[in-house]
């Protein structure tokens, strides 16, 4: 049975715990847990009550349930990479939009909304006038001002309260995803509902490598992926063929061996944001931590021997790339 994550998403949207929802439905907390974990199904009369509690049309709730069932086997997201980071996993689960929310995003983009401009939001977060506000409160403040840009015809069509609900749901996505990346994906598939976990593997790699908003991961280390997918794909394939690389002379040596072939150095530094030739000209040494940047969770590096090899998570990712 499929997990009813749509209940989890709508519950989180209105700020309810499982206990609070269970009380409103007059059921046990275990029942809510069983629905969300896919252990039991949910009856039609409960769906109607849920629609009232979540303040959404029943049709929207049913559509979310149906979409979840249809797409349950199309999840491309590499959950195994981040299974030990529940905070990041919860955020990823929230990164989806329905068509109305995507239309709202398009309107905000056309009218130059500030919430879609990462540098402006970052400036507001650092504004000393808002020192007593949380990051989320500042983002809501910016979003509220931006919503005034939306034409009345759009609000009237969606209905005002639903409009505000859609705006809250959209904010949960644009808070984390860079505008350029989201716009690119939506323009590629304008008729499909956006869900980061259902993207192609190529787009998932692009998202992990550069589609996440910088200020979010900067302020919360738990929301850092720690993996560079383009680099990992090349390095893992090489490690599979060669079994290992003697990266340094060992015994806690932090400088990459000078006799290491240049093609291996390029492999280890590709897609890392570092230019080796420029760094060497400026007197920097070939530090091993730079070579391990973006592949550390996927490899084992023995500082005593200087040997780099692929670990089990790396093997799983290599398989994911090839499936």
PDB file of C-alpha atoms in Angstrom:
ATOM      1  CA  UNK A   1       0.000   0.000   0.000  1.00  0.00           C
ATOM      2  CA  UNK A   2       1.289   3.480  -0.884  1.00  0.00           C
ATOM      3  CA  UNK A   3       2.248   5.924   1.829  1.00  0.00           C
ATOM      4  CA  UNK A   4      -0.295   8.750   2.086  1.00  0.00           C
ATOM      5  CA  UNK A   5       2.308  11.488   2.003  1.00  0.00           C
ATOM      6  CA  UNK A   6      -0.323  13.893   0.715  1.00  0.00           C
ATOM      7  CA  UNK A   7      -1.880  13.826   4.214  1.00  0.00           C
ATOM      8  CA  UNK A   8       1.522  14.586   5.712  1.00  0.00           C
ATOM      9  CA  UNK A   9       2.045  17.495   3.301  1.00  0.00           C
ATOM     10  CA  UNK A  10      -1.370  19.080   3.905  1.00  0.00           C
ATOM     11  CA  UNK A  11      -1.030  18.511   7.666  1.00  0.00           C
ATOM     12  CA  UNK A  12       2.335  20.286   7.693  1.00  0.00           C
ATOM     13  CA  UNK A  13       0.936  23.090   5.549  1.00  0.00           C
ATOM     14  CA  UNK A  14      -1.597  23.988   8.249  1.00  0.00           C
ATOM     15  CA  UNK A  15       0.873  23.415  11.074  1.00  0.00           C
ATOM     16  CA  UNK A  16      -0.775  20.386  12.664  1.00  0.00           C
ATOM     17  CA  UNK A  17       0.815  17.510  14.503  1.00  0.00           C
ATOM     18  CA  UNK A  18      -0.460  13.965  14.043  1.00  0.00           C
ATOM     19  CA  UNK A  19      -2.051  14.204  17.493  1.00  0.00           C
ATOM     20  CA  UNK A  20      -3.922  17.410  16.600  1.00  0.00           C
ATOM     21  CA  UNK A  21      -5.225  15.943  13.347  1.00  0.00           C
ATOM     22  CA  UNK A  22      -6.307  12.740  15.085  1.00  0.00           C
ATOM     23  CA  UNK A  23      -8.292  14.761  17.621  1.00  0.00           C
ATOM     24  CA  UNK A  24     -10.120  16.728  14.923  1.00  0.00           C
ATOM     25  CA  UNK A  25     -10.957  13.510  13.056  1.00  0.00           C
ATOM     26  CA  UNK A  26     -11.946  11.711  16.261  1.00  0.00           C
ATOM     27  CA  UNK A  27      -9.534   8.875  15.526  1.00  0.00           C
ATOM     28  CA  UNK A  28      -6.407   7.610  17.243  1.00  0.00           C
ATOM     29  CA  UNK A  29      -2.970   9.036  16.553  1.00  0.00           C
ATOM     30  CA  UNK A  30      -2.018   5.543  15.417  1.00  0.00           C
ATOM     31  CA  UNK A  31      -4.643   5.746  12.661  1.00  0.00           C
ATOM     32  CA  UNK A  32      -3.059   8.938  11.290  1.00  0.00           C
ATOM     33  CA  UNK A  33       0.383   7.369  11.520  1.00  0.00           C
ATOM     34  CA  UNK A  34      -0.852   4.266   9.682  1.00  0.00           C
ATOM     35  CA  UNK A  35      -2.321   6.387   6.860  1.00  0.00           C
ATOM     36  CA  UNK A  36       0.855   8.382   6.412  1.00  0.00           C
ATOM     37  CA  UNK A  37       3.013   5.247   6.512  1.00  0.00           C
ATOM     38  CA  UNK A  38       0.807   3.343   4.075  1.00  0.00           C
ATOM     39  CA  UNK A  39      -0.165   0.646   6.582  1.00  0.00           C
ATOM     40  CA  UNK A  40      -3.910   1.248   6.215  1.00  0.00           C
ATOM     41  CA  UNK A  41      -6.121   2.986   3.677  1.00  0.00           C
ATOM     42  CA  UNK A  42      -8.264   6.043   4.336  1.00  0.00           C
ATOM     43  CA  UNK A  43     -12.027   5.977   3.767  1.00  0.00           C
ATOM     44  CA  UNK A  44     -13.929   8.487   1.591  1.00  0.00           C
ATOM     45  CA  UNK A  45     -15.800  10.057   4.530  1.00  0.00           C
ATOM     46  CA  UNK A  46     -12.489  10.782   6.247  1.00  0.00           C
ATOM     47  CA  UNK A  47     -11.191  12.443   3.076  1.00  0.00           C
ATOM     48  CA  UNK A  48     -14.193  14.793   3.148  1.00  0.00           C
ATOM     49  CA  UNK A  49     -13.444  15.693   6.750  1.00  0.00           C
ATOM     50  CA  UNK A  50      -9.767  16.187   5.921  1.00  0.00           C
ATOM     51  CA  UNK A  51     -10.701  18.613   3.133  1.00  0.00           C
ATOM     52  CA  UNK A  52     -12.650  20.687   5.676  1.00  0.00           C
ATOM     53  CA  UNK A  53      -9.804  20.624   8.189  1.00  0.00           C
ATOM     54  CA  UNK A  54      -7.172  21.556   5.598  1.00  0.00           C
ATOM     55  CA  UNK A  55      -9.493  24.156   4.035  1.00  0.00           C
ATOM     56  CA  UNK A  56      -9.069  22.801   0.512  1.00  0.00           C
ATOM     57  CA  UNK A  57     -11.608  21.465  -1.999  1.00  0.00           C
ATOM     58  CA  UNK A  58     -12.223  17.724  -1.752  1.00  0.00           C
ATOM     59  CA  UNK A  59     -11.278  17.494  -5.429  1.00  0.00           C
ATOM     60  CA  UNK A  60      -7.795  18.858  -4.648  1.00  0.00           C
ATOM     61  CA  UNK A  61      -7.279  16.292  -1.910  1.00  0.00           C
ATOM     62  CA  UNK A  62      -8.445  13.455  -4.164  1.00  0.00           C
ATOM     63  CA  UNK A  63      -6.216  14.737  -6.981  1.00  0.00           C
ATOM     64  CA  UNK A  64      -3.227  14.766  -4.618  1.00  0.00           C
ATOM     65  CA  UNK A  65      -4.039  11.216  -3.518  1.00  0.00           C
ATOM     66  CA  UNK A  66      -4.444  10.017  -7.101  1.00  0.00           C
ATOM     67  CA  UNK A  67      -1.251  11.705  -8.279  1.00  0.00           C
ATOM     68  CA  UNK A  68       0.623  10.065  -5.425  1.00  0.00           C
ATOM     69  CA  UNK A  69      -0.604   6.607  -6.403  1.00  0.00           C
ATOM     70  CA  UNK A  70       0.105   7.124 -10.112  1.00  0.00           C
ATOM     71  CA  UNK A  71       3.585   8.511  -9.542  1.00  0.00           C
ATOM     72  CA  UNK A  72       4.619   6.256  -6.660  1.00  0.00           C
ATOM     73  CA  UNK A  73       6.723   4.084  -8.946  1.00  0.00           C
ATOM     74  CA  UNK A  74       8.379   7.002 -10.722  1.00  0.00           C
ATOM     75  CA  UNK A  75      10.435   8.322  -7.839  1.00  0.00           C
ATOM     76  CA  UNK A  76      13.940   8.979  -9.162  1.00  0.00           C
ATOM     77  CA  UNK A  77      15.273  10.602  -6.006  1.00  0.00           C
ATOM     78  CA  UNK A  78      18.348   8.848  -4.474  1.00  0.00           C
ATOM     79  CA  UNK A  79      16.906   8.570  -0.944  1.00  0.00           C
ATOM     80  CA  UNK A  80      19.771   6.332   0.157  1.00  0.00           C
ATOM     81  CA  UNK A  81      22.183   9.264  -0.044  1.00  0.00           C
ATOM     82  CA  UNK A  82      20.382  11.286   2.620  1.00  0.00           C
ATOM     83  CA  UNK A  83      18.532   8.696   4.708  1.00  0.00           C
ATOM     84  CA  UNK A  84      20.563   9.647   7.797  1.00  0.00           C
ATOM     85  CA  UNK A  85      19.559  13.309   7.469  1.00  0.00           C
ATOM     86  CA  UNK A  86      15.823  13.449   8.301  1.00  0.00           C
ATOM     87  CA  UNK A  87      15.721  17.249   8.256  1.00  0.00           C
ATOM     88  CA  UNK A  88      16.957  17.385   4.662  1.00  0.00           C
ATOM     89  CA  UNK A  89      14.712  14.465   3.652  1.00  0.00           C
ATOM     90  CA  UNK A  90      11.657  16.258   5.076  1.00  0.00           C
ATOM     91  CA  UNK A  91      12.501  19.377   3.063  1.00  0.00           C
ATOM     92  CA  UNK A  92      12.883  17.364  -0.152  1.00  0.00           C
ATOM     93  CA  UNK A  93       9.484  15.728   0.454  1.00  0.00           C
ATOM     94  CA  UNK A  94       7.923  19.215   0.491  1.00  0.00           C
ATOM     95  CA  UNK A  95       9.380  20.354  -2.834  1.00  0.00           C
ATOM     96  CA  UNK A  96       6.374  19.943  -5.116  1.00  0.00           C
ATOM     97  CA  UNK A  97       3.783  22.251  -6.683  1.00  0.00           C
ATOM     98  CA  UNK A  98       0.354  21.840  -8.222  1.00  0.00           C
ATOM     99  CA  UNK A  99      -0.567  23.659 -11.428  1.00  0.00           C
ATOM    100  CA  UNK A 100      -2.206  26.601  -9.644  1.00  0.00           C
ATOM    101  CA  UNK A 101       0.907  27.149  -7.553  1.00  0.00           C
ATOM    102  CA  UNK A 102       3.044  26.948 -10.683  1.00  0.00           C
ATOM    103  CA  UNK A 103       0.809  29.567 -12.313  1.00  0.00           C
ATOM    104  CA  UNK A 104       1.261  31.779  -9.253  1.00  0.00           C
ATOM    105  CA  UNK A 105       5.025  31.341  -9.525  1.00  0.00           C
ATOM    106  CA  UNK A 106       4.843  32.444 -13.173  1.00  0.00           C
ATOM    107  CA  UNK A 107       2.918  35.569 -12.226  1.00  0.00           C
ATOM    108  CA  UNK A 108       5.366  36.443  -9.469  1.00  0.00           C
ATOM    109  CA  UNK A 109       8.272  35.963 -11.854  1.00  0.00           C
ATOM    110  CA  UNK A 110       6.690  38.158 -14.535  1.00  0.00           C
ATOM    111  CA  UNK A 111       6.003  40.948 -12.063  1.00  0.00           C
ATOM    112  CA  UNK A 112       9.504  40.861 -10.544  1.00  0.00           C
ATOM    113  CA  UNK A 113       8.670  39.540  -7.084  1.00  0.00           C
ATOM    114  CA  UNK A 114      11.457  39.983  -4.545  1.00  0.00           C
ATOM    115  CA  UNK A 115      10.876  36.577  -2.958  1.00  0.00           C
ATOM    116  CA  UNK A 116      12.259  35.026  -6.148  1.00  0.00           C
ATOM    117  CA  UNK A 117      15.490  37.034  -5.929  1.00  0.00           C
ATOM    118  CA  UNK A 118      17.853  35.248  -3.586  1.00  0.00           C
ATOM    119  CA  UNK A 119      20.181  38.189  -3.022  1.00  0.00           C
ATOM    120  CA  UNK A 120      17.301  40.482  -2.025  1.00  0.00           C
ATOM    121  CA  UNK A 121      15.841  37.943   0.397  1.00  0.00           C
ATOM    122  CA  UNK A 122      19.306  37.395   1.846  1.00  0.00           C
ATOM    123  CA  UNK A 123      19.652  41.160   2.324  1.00  0.00           C
ATOM    124  CA  UNK A 124      16.331  41.300   4.174  1.00  0.00           C
ATOM    125  CA  UNK A 125      17.363  38.402   6.418  1.00  0.00           C
ATOM    126  CA  UNK A 126      20.477  40.381   7.365  1.00  0.00           C
ATOM    127  CA  UNK A 127      18.523  43.606   7.925  1.00  0.00           C
ATOM    128  CA  UNK A 128      19.136  44.804  11.520  1.00  0.00           C
ATOM    129  CA  UNK A 129      15.544  46.116  11.607  1.00  0.00           C
ATOM    130  CA  UNK A 130      14.358  42.491  11.495  1.00  0.00           C
ATOM    131  CA  UNK A 131      16.734  41.123  14.116  1.00  0.00           C
ATOM    132  CA  UNK A 132      13.821  39.847  16.220  1.00  0.00           C
ATOM    133  CA  UNK A 133      12.237  37.972  13.314  1.00  0.00           C
ATOM    134  CA  UNK A 134      13.040  34.437  12.203  1.00  0.00           C
ATOM    135  CA  UNK A 135      14.073  33.685   8.643  1.00  0.00           C
ATOM    136  CA  UNK A 136      10.630  32.253   7.898  1.00  0.00           C
ATOM    137  CA  UNK A 137       8.896  35.333   9.308  1.00  0.00           C
ATOM    138  CA  UNK A 138      11.017  37.594   7.087  1.00  0.00           C
ATOM    139  CA  UNK A 139      10.268  35.455   4.033  1.00  0.00           C
ATOM    140  CA  UNK A 140       6.538  35.627   4.795  1.00  0.00           C
ATOM    141  CA  UNK A 141       6.835  39.391   5.106  1.00  0.00           C
ATOM    142  CA  UNK A 142       8.519  39.658   1.695  1.00  0.00           C
ATOM    143  CA  UNK A 143       6.024  37.244   0.138  1.00  0.00           C
ATOM    144  CA  UNK A 144       3.045  39.177   1.531  1.00  0.00           C
ATOM    145  CA  UNK A 145       4.270  42.329  -0.174  1.00  0.00           C
ATOM    146  CA  UNK A 146       4.886  40.445  -3.415  1.00  0.00           C
ATOM    147  CA  UNK A 147       1.345  39.029  -3.479  1.00  0.00           C
ATOM    148  CA  UNK A 148       0.041  42.569  -3.981  1.00  0.00           C
ATOM    149  CA  UNK A 149       1.561  42.381  -7.464  1.00  0.00           C
ATOM    150  CA  UNK A 150      -0.774  39.604  -8.554  1.00  0.00           C
ATOM    151  CA  UNK A 151      -3.713  40.709 -10.772  1.00  0.00           C
ATOM    152  CA  UNK A 152      -7.144  40.628  -9.142  1.00  0.00           C
ATOM    153  CA  UNK A 153      -8.428  38.359 -11.903  1.00  0.00           C
ATOM    154  CA  UNK A 154      -6.059  35.627 -10.753  1.00  0.00           C
ATOM    155  CA  UNK A 155      -7.051  35.987  -7.095  1.00  0.00           C
ATOM    156  CA  UNK A 156     -10.739  36.055  -8.002  1.00  0.00           C
ATOM    157  CA  UNK A 157     -10.439  32.905 -10.088  1.00  0.00           C
ATOM    158  CA  UNK A 158      -8.586  30.974  -7.388  1.00  0.00           C
ATOM    159  CA  UNK A 159     -10.618  32.493  -4.498  1.00  0.00           C
ATOM    160  CA  UNK A 160      -8.905  34.530  -1.829  1.00  0.00           C
ATOM    161  CA  UNK A 161      -8.401  31.956   0.940  1.00  0.00           C
ATOM    162  CA  UNK A 162      -7.267  29.288  -1.501  1.00  0.00           C
ATOM    163  CA  UNK A 163      -4.982  31.899  -3.032  1.00  0.00           C
ATOM    164  CA  UNK A 164      -3.310  32.404   0.353  1.00  0.00           C
ATOM    165  CA  UNK A 165      -2.975  28.631   0.836  1.00  0.00           C
ATOM    166  CA  UNK A 166      -1.358  28.290  -2.571  1.00  0.00           C
ATOM    167  CA  UNK A 167       0.990  31.166  -1.751  1.00  0.00           C
ATOM    168  CA  UNK A 168       2.079  29.430   1.467  1.00  0.00           C
ATOM    169  CA  UNK A 169       2.713  26.190  -0.425  1.00  0.00           C
ATOM    170  CA  UNK A 170       4.705  28.025  -3.101  1.00  0.00           C
ATOM    171  CA  UNK A 171       6.811  29.793  -0.479  1.00  0.00           C
ATOM    172  CA  UNK A 172       7.843  26.420   0.947  1.00  0.00           C
ATOM    173  CA  UNK A 173       9.315  25.588  -2.452  1.00  0.00           C
ATOM    174  CA  UNK A 174      10.912  28.873  -3.526  1.00  0.00           C
ATOM    175  CA  UNK A 175      12.466  29.138  -0.059  1.00  0.00           C
ATOM    176  CA  UNK A 176      14.761  26.277  -1.062  1.00  0.00           C
ATOM    177  CA  UNK A 177      14.930  26.114  -4.863  1.00  0.00           C
ATOM    178  CA  UNK A 178      16.742  28.674  -6.976  1.00  0.00           C
ATOM    179  CA  UNK A 179      14.416  30.616  -9.244  1.00  0.00           C
ATOM    180  CA  UNK A 180      16.369  29.927 -12.446  1.00  0.00           C
ATOM    181  CA  UNK A 181      16.296  26.181 -11.868  1.00  0.00           C
ATOM    182  CA  UNK A 182      12.595  26.068 -11.025  1.00  0.00           C
ATOM    183  CA  UNK A 183      11.724  28.260 -14.006  1.00  0.00           C
ATOM    184  CA  UNK A 184      13.756  26.036 -16.327  1.00  0.00           C
ATOM    185  CA  UNK A 185      11.966  22.884 -15.164  1.00  0.00           C
ATOM    186  CA  UNK A 186       8.488  24.430 -15.325  1.00  0.00           C
ATOM    187  CA  UNK A 187       9.059  25.731 -18.849  1.00  0.00           C
ATOM    188  CA  UNK A 188      10.227  22.282 -19.926  1.00  0.00           C
ATOM    189  CA  UNK A 189       7.064  20.634 -18.559  1.00  0.00           C
ATOM    190  CA  UNK A 190       4.350  23.304 -18.243  1.00  0.00           C
ATOM    191  CA  UNK A 191       1.501  20.777 -18.069  1.00  0.00           C
ATOM    192  CA  UNK A 192       3.087  18.595 -15.395  1.00  0.00           C
ATOM    193  CA  UNK A 193       3.007  19.179 -11.669  1.00  0.00           C
ATOM    194  CA  UNK A 194       6.462  19.907 -10.304  1.00  0.00           C
ATOM    195  CA  UNK A 195       7.967  17.409  -7.877  1.00  0.00           C
ATOM    196  CA  UNK A 196      11.714  17.418  -7.354  1.00  0.00           C
ATOM    197  CA  UNK A 197      11.698  13.682  -6.552  1.00  0.00           C
ATOM    198  CA  UNK A 198      10.039  12.883  -9.892  1.00  0.00           C
ATOM    199  CA  UNK A 199      12.492  14.810 -12.060  1.00  0.00           C
ATOM    200  CA  UNK A 200      14.758  13.048 -14.509  1.00  0.00           C
ATOM    201  CA  UNK A 201      18.045  11.881 -13.033  1.00  0.00           C
ATOM    202  CA  UNK A 202      19.856  14.496 -15.091  1.00  0.00           C
ATOM    203  CA  UNK A 203      17.758  17.282 -13.552  1.00  0.00           C
ATOM    204  CA  UNK A 204      18.092  15.786 -10.076  1.00  0.00           C
ATOM    205  CA  UNK A 205      21.870  15.933 -10.477  1.00  0.00           C
ATOM    206  CA  UNK A 206      21.610  19.534 -11.623  1.00  0.00           C
ATOM    207  CA  UNK A 207      19.420  20.373  -8.636  1.00  0.00           C
ATOM    208  CA  UNK A 208      21.774  18.769  -6.106  1.00  0.00           C
ATOM    209  CA  UNK A 209      24.818  20.411  -7.690  1.00  0.00           C
ATOM    210  CA  UNK A 210      23.419  23.910  -7.985  1.00  0.00           C
ATOM    211  CA  UNK A 211      19.636  24.234  -7.730  1.00  0.00           C
ATOM    212  CA  UNK A 212      19.400  24.708  -3.954  1.00  0.00           C
ATOM    213  CA  UNK A 213      19.340  28.253  -2.592  1.00  0.00           C
ATOM    214  CA  UNK A 214      22.773  29.129  -1.223  1.00  0.00           C
ATOM    215  CA  UNK A 215      21.682  31.134   1.805  1.00  0.00           C
ATOM    216  CA  UNK A 216      19.573  28.216   3.077  1.00  0.00           C
ATOM    217  CA  UNK A 217      22.411  25.684   3.158  1.00  0.00           C
ATOM    218  CA  UNK A 218      24.820  28.366   4.408  1.00  0.00           C
ATOM    219  CA  UNK A 219      22.660  29.066   7.452  1.00  0.00           C
ATOM    220  CA  UNK A 220      21.791  25.438   8.173  1.00  0.00           C
ATOM    221  CA  UNK A 221      24.542  22.808   7.700  1.00  0.00           C
ATOM    222  CA  UNK A 222      21.885  20.067   7.932  1.00  0.00           C
ATOM    223  CA  UNK A 223      20.514  21.300   4.611  1.00  0.00           C
ATOM    224  CA  UNK A 224      23.753  20.747   2.721  1.00  0.00           C
ATOM    225  CA  UNK A 225      23.886  17.827   0.301  1.00  0.00           C
ATOM    226  CA  UNK A 226      27.651  17.390   0.626  1.00  0.00           C
ATOM    227  CA  UNK A 227      27.786  15.647  -2.767  1.00  0.00           C
ATOM    228  CA  UNK A 228      28.657  16.915  -6.249  1.00  0.00           C
ATOM    229  CA  UNK A 229      26.817  14.598  -8.599  1.00  0.00           C
ATOM    230  CA  UNK A 230      28.657  15.387 -11.854  1.00  0.00           C
ATOM    231  CA  UNK A 231      32.003  14.898 -10.172  1.00  0.00           C
ATOM    232  CA  UNK A 232      30.829  11.767  -8.355  1.00  0.00           C
ATOM    233  CA  UNK A 233      29.696  10.125 -11.584  1.00  0.00           C
ATOM    234  CA  UNK A 234      33.174  10.415 -13.093  1.00  0.00           C
ATOM    235  CA  UNK A 235      35.197   9.590  -9.976  1.00  0.00           C
ATOM    236  CA  UNK A 236      33.097   6.567  -8.993  1.00  0.00           C
ATOM    237  CA  UNK A 237      33.375   5.067 -12.471  1.00  0.00           C
ATOM    238  CA  UNK A 238      37.154   5.498 -12.294  1.00  0.00           C
ATOM    239  CA  UNK A 239      37.352   3.934  -8.836  1.00  0.00           C
ATOM    240  CA  UNK A 240      35.282   0.997 -10.014  1.00  0.00           C
ATOM    241  CA  UNK A 241      37.741   0.361 -12.836  1.00  0.00           C
ATOM    242  CA  UNK A 242      40.933   1.005 -10.847  1.00  0.00           C
ATOM    243  CA  UNK A 243      39.689  -0.148  -7.431  1.00  0.00           C
ATOM    244  CA  UNK A 244      41.599   2.614  -5.613  1.00  0.00           C
ATOM    245  CA  UNK A 245      43.785   5.716  -5.975  1.00  0.00           C
ATOM    246  CA  UNK A 246      46.880   6.391  -3.871  1.00  0.00           C
ATOM    247  CA  UNK A 247      46.093  10.021  -3.318  1.00  0.00           C
ATOM    248  CA  UNK A 248      48.859  11.040  -0.897  1.00  0.00           C
ATOM    249  CA  UNK A 249      51.967   9.555   0.669  1.00  0.00           C
ATOM    250  CA  UNK A 250      49.919   8.721   3.749  1.00  0.00           C
ATOM    251  CA  UNK A 251      50.784   9.196   7.440  1.00  0.00           C
ATOM    252  CA  UNK A 252      48.373  12.136   7.628  1.00  0.00           C
ATOM    253  CA  UNK A 253      49.982  13.801   4.613  1.00  0.00           C
ATOM    254  CA  UNK A 254      47.485  16.361   3.253  1.00  0.00           C
ATOM    255  CA  UNK A 255      49.188  17.115  -0.071  1.00  0.00           C
ATOM    256  CA  UNK A 256      48.246  15.165  -3.188  1.00  0.00           C
ATOM    257  CA  UNK A 257      51.172  13.223  -4.622  1.00  0.00           C
ATOM    258  CA  UNK A 258      53.170  15.216  -7.164  1.00  0.00           C
ATOM    259  CA  UNK A 259      53.567  12.181  -9.433  1.00  0.00           C
ATOM    260  CA  UNK A 260      49.814  11.638  -9.695  1.00  0.00           C
ATOM    261  CA  UNK A 261      48.866  11.778 -13.406  1.00  0.00           C
ATOM    262  CA  UNK A 262      47.339  15.063 -14.489  1.00  0.00           C
ATOM    263  CA  UNK A 263      44.215  13.343 -15.861  1.00  0.00           C
ATOM    264  CA  UNK A 264      43.481  11.924 -12.392  1.00  0.00           C
ATOM    265  CA  UNK A 265      43.978  15.340 -10.818  1.00  0.00           C
ATOM    266  CA  UNK A 266      41.537  16.837 -13.309  1.00  0.00           C
ATOM    267  CA  UNK A 267      39.113  14.019 -12.559  1.00  0.00           C
ATOM    268  CA  UNK A 268      39.260  14.721  -8.826  1.00  0.00           C
ATOM    269  CA  UNK A 269      38.874  18.459  -9.263  1.00  0.00           C
ATOM    270  CA  UNK A 270      36.293  18.502 -12.054  1.00  0.00           C
ATOM    271  CA  UNK A 271      32.963  20.181 -11.277  1.00  0.00           C
ATOM    272  CA  UNK A 272      34.340  21.282  -7.897  1.00  0.00           C
ATOM    273  CA  UNK A 273      34.559  25.000  -8.497  1.00  0.00           C
ATOM    274  CA  UNK A 274      38.353  24.950  -8.199  1.00  0.00           C
ATOM    275  CA  UNK A 275      40.926  25.787 -10.851  1.00  0.00           C
ATOM    276  CA  UNK A 276      44.075  23.821 -10.003  1.00  0.00           C
ATOM    277  CA  UNK A 277      46.361  25.685 -12.364  1.00  0.00           C
ATOM    278  CA  UNK A 278      45.311  29.052 -10.950  1.00  0.00           C
ATOM    279  CA  UNK A 279      45.689  27.835  -7.363  1.00  0.00           C
ATOM    280  CA  UNK A 280      49.165  26.432  -8.030  1.00  0.00           C
ATOM    281  CA  UNK A 281      50.269  29.699  -9.658  1.00  0.00           C
ATOM    282  CA  UNK A 282      49.178  31.471  -6.477  1.00  0.00           C
ATOM    283  CA  UNK A 283      51.283  29.117  -4.348  1.00  0.00           C
ATOM    284  CA  UNK A 284      48.551  26.843  -3.028  1.00  0.00           C
ATOM    285  CA  UNK A 285      49.373  23.185  -2.456  1.00  0.00           C
ATOM    286  CA  UNK A 286      47.268  20.360  -3.795  1.00  0.00           C
ATOM    287  CA  UNK A 287      45.313  19.790  -0.588  1.00  0.00           C
ATOM    288  CA  UNK A 288      43.553  16.444  -0.283  1.00  0.00           C
ATOM    289  CA  UNK A 289      40.400  17.979   1.202  1.00  0.00           C
ATOM    290  CA  UNK A 290      39.804  19.854  -2.050  1.00  0.00           C
ATOM    291  CA  UNK A 291      40.128  16.621  -4.012  1.00  0.00           C
ATOM    292  CA  UNK A 292      37.609  14.971  -1.676  1.00  0.00           C
ATOM    293  CA  UNK A 293      35.165  17.863  -1.983  1.00  0.00           C
ATOM    294  CA  UNK A 294      31.798  16.529  -3.128  1.00  0.00           C
ATOM    295  CA  UNK A 295      32.718  12.838  -2.944  1.00  0.00           C
ATOM    296  CA  UNK A 296      33.586  12.396   0.730  1.00  0.00           C
ATOM    297  CA  UNK A 297      30.299  10.612   1.664  1.00  0.00           C
ATOM    298  CA  UNK A 298      30.804   8.204  -1.252  1.00  0.00           C
ATOM    299  CA  UNK A 299      34.401   7.200  -0.629  1.00  0.00           C
ATOM    300  CA  UNK A 300      36.754   5.979   2.059  1.00  0.00           C
ATOM    301  CA  UNK A 301      40.041   7.806   2.445  1.00  0.00           C
ATOM    302  CA  UNK A 302      42.691   6.219   4.651  1.00  0.00           C
ATOM    303  CA  UNK A 303      44.927   9.003   5.974  1.00  0.00           C
ATOM    304  CA  UNK A 304      47.544   6.484   7.080  1.00  0.00           C
ATOM    305  CA  UNK A 305      48.019   4.918   3.646  1.00  0.00           C
ATOM    306  CA  UNK A 306      46.783   7.793   1.471  1.00  0.00           C
ATOM    307  CA  UNK A 307      44.463   5.415  -0.416  1.00  0.00           C
ATOM    308  CA  UNK A 308      41.071   6.502  -1.748  1.00  0.00           C
ATOM    309  CA  UNK A 309      38.438   3.846  -2.499  1.00  0.00           C
ATOM    310  CA  UNK A 310      34.714   3.654  -3.133  1.00  0.00           C
ATOM    311  CA  UNK A 311      32.375   2.779  -0.238  1.00  0.00           C
ATOM    312  CA  UNK A 312      28.952   1.113  -0.249  1.00  0.00           C
ATOM    313  CA  UNK A 313      27.049   4.370  -0.673  1.00  0.00           C
ATOM    314  CA  UNK A 314      29.267   5.169  -3.651  1.00  0.00           C
ATOM    315  CA  UNK A 315      28.459   1.791  -5.200  1.00  0.00           C
ATOM    316  CA  UNK A 316      24.745   2.423  -4.734  1.00  0.00           C
ATOM    317  CA  UNK A 317      25.035   5.812  -6.403  1.00  0.00           C
ATOM    318  CA  UNK A 318      27.000   4.363  -9.311  1.00  0.00           C
ATOM    319  CA  UNK A 319      24.203   1.826  -9.782  1.00  0.00           C
ATOM    320  CA  UNK A 320      21.626   4.645  -9.589  1.00  0.00           C
ATOM    321  CA  UNK A 321      23.460   6.517 -12.359  1.00  0.00           C
ATOM    322  CA  UNK A 322      23.320   3.455 -14.601  1.00  0.00           C
ATOM    323  CA  UNK A 323      19.753   2.273 -14.019  1.00  0.00           C
TER     324      UNK A 323
END
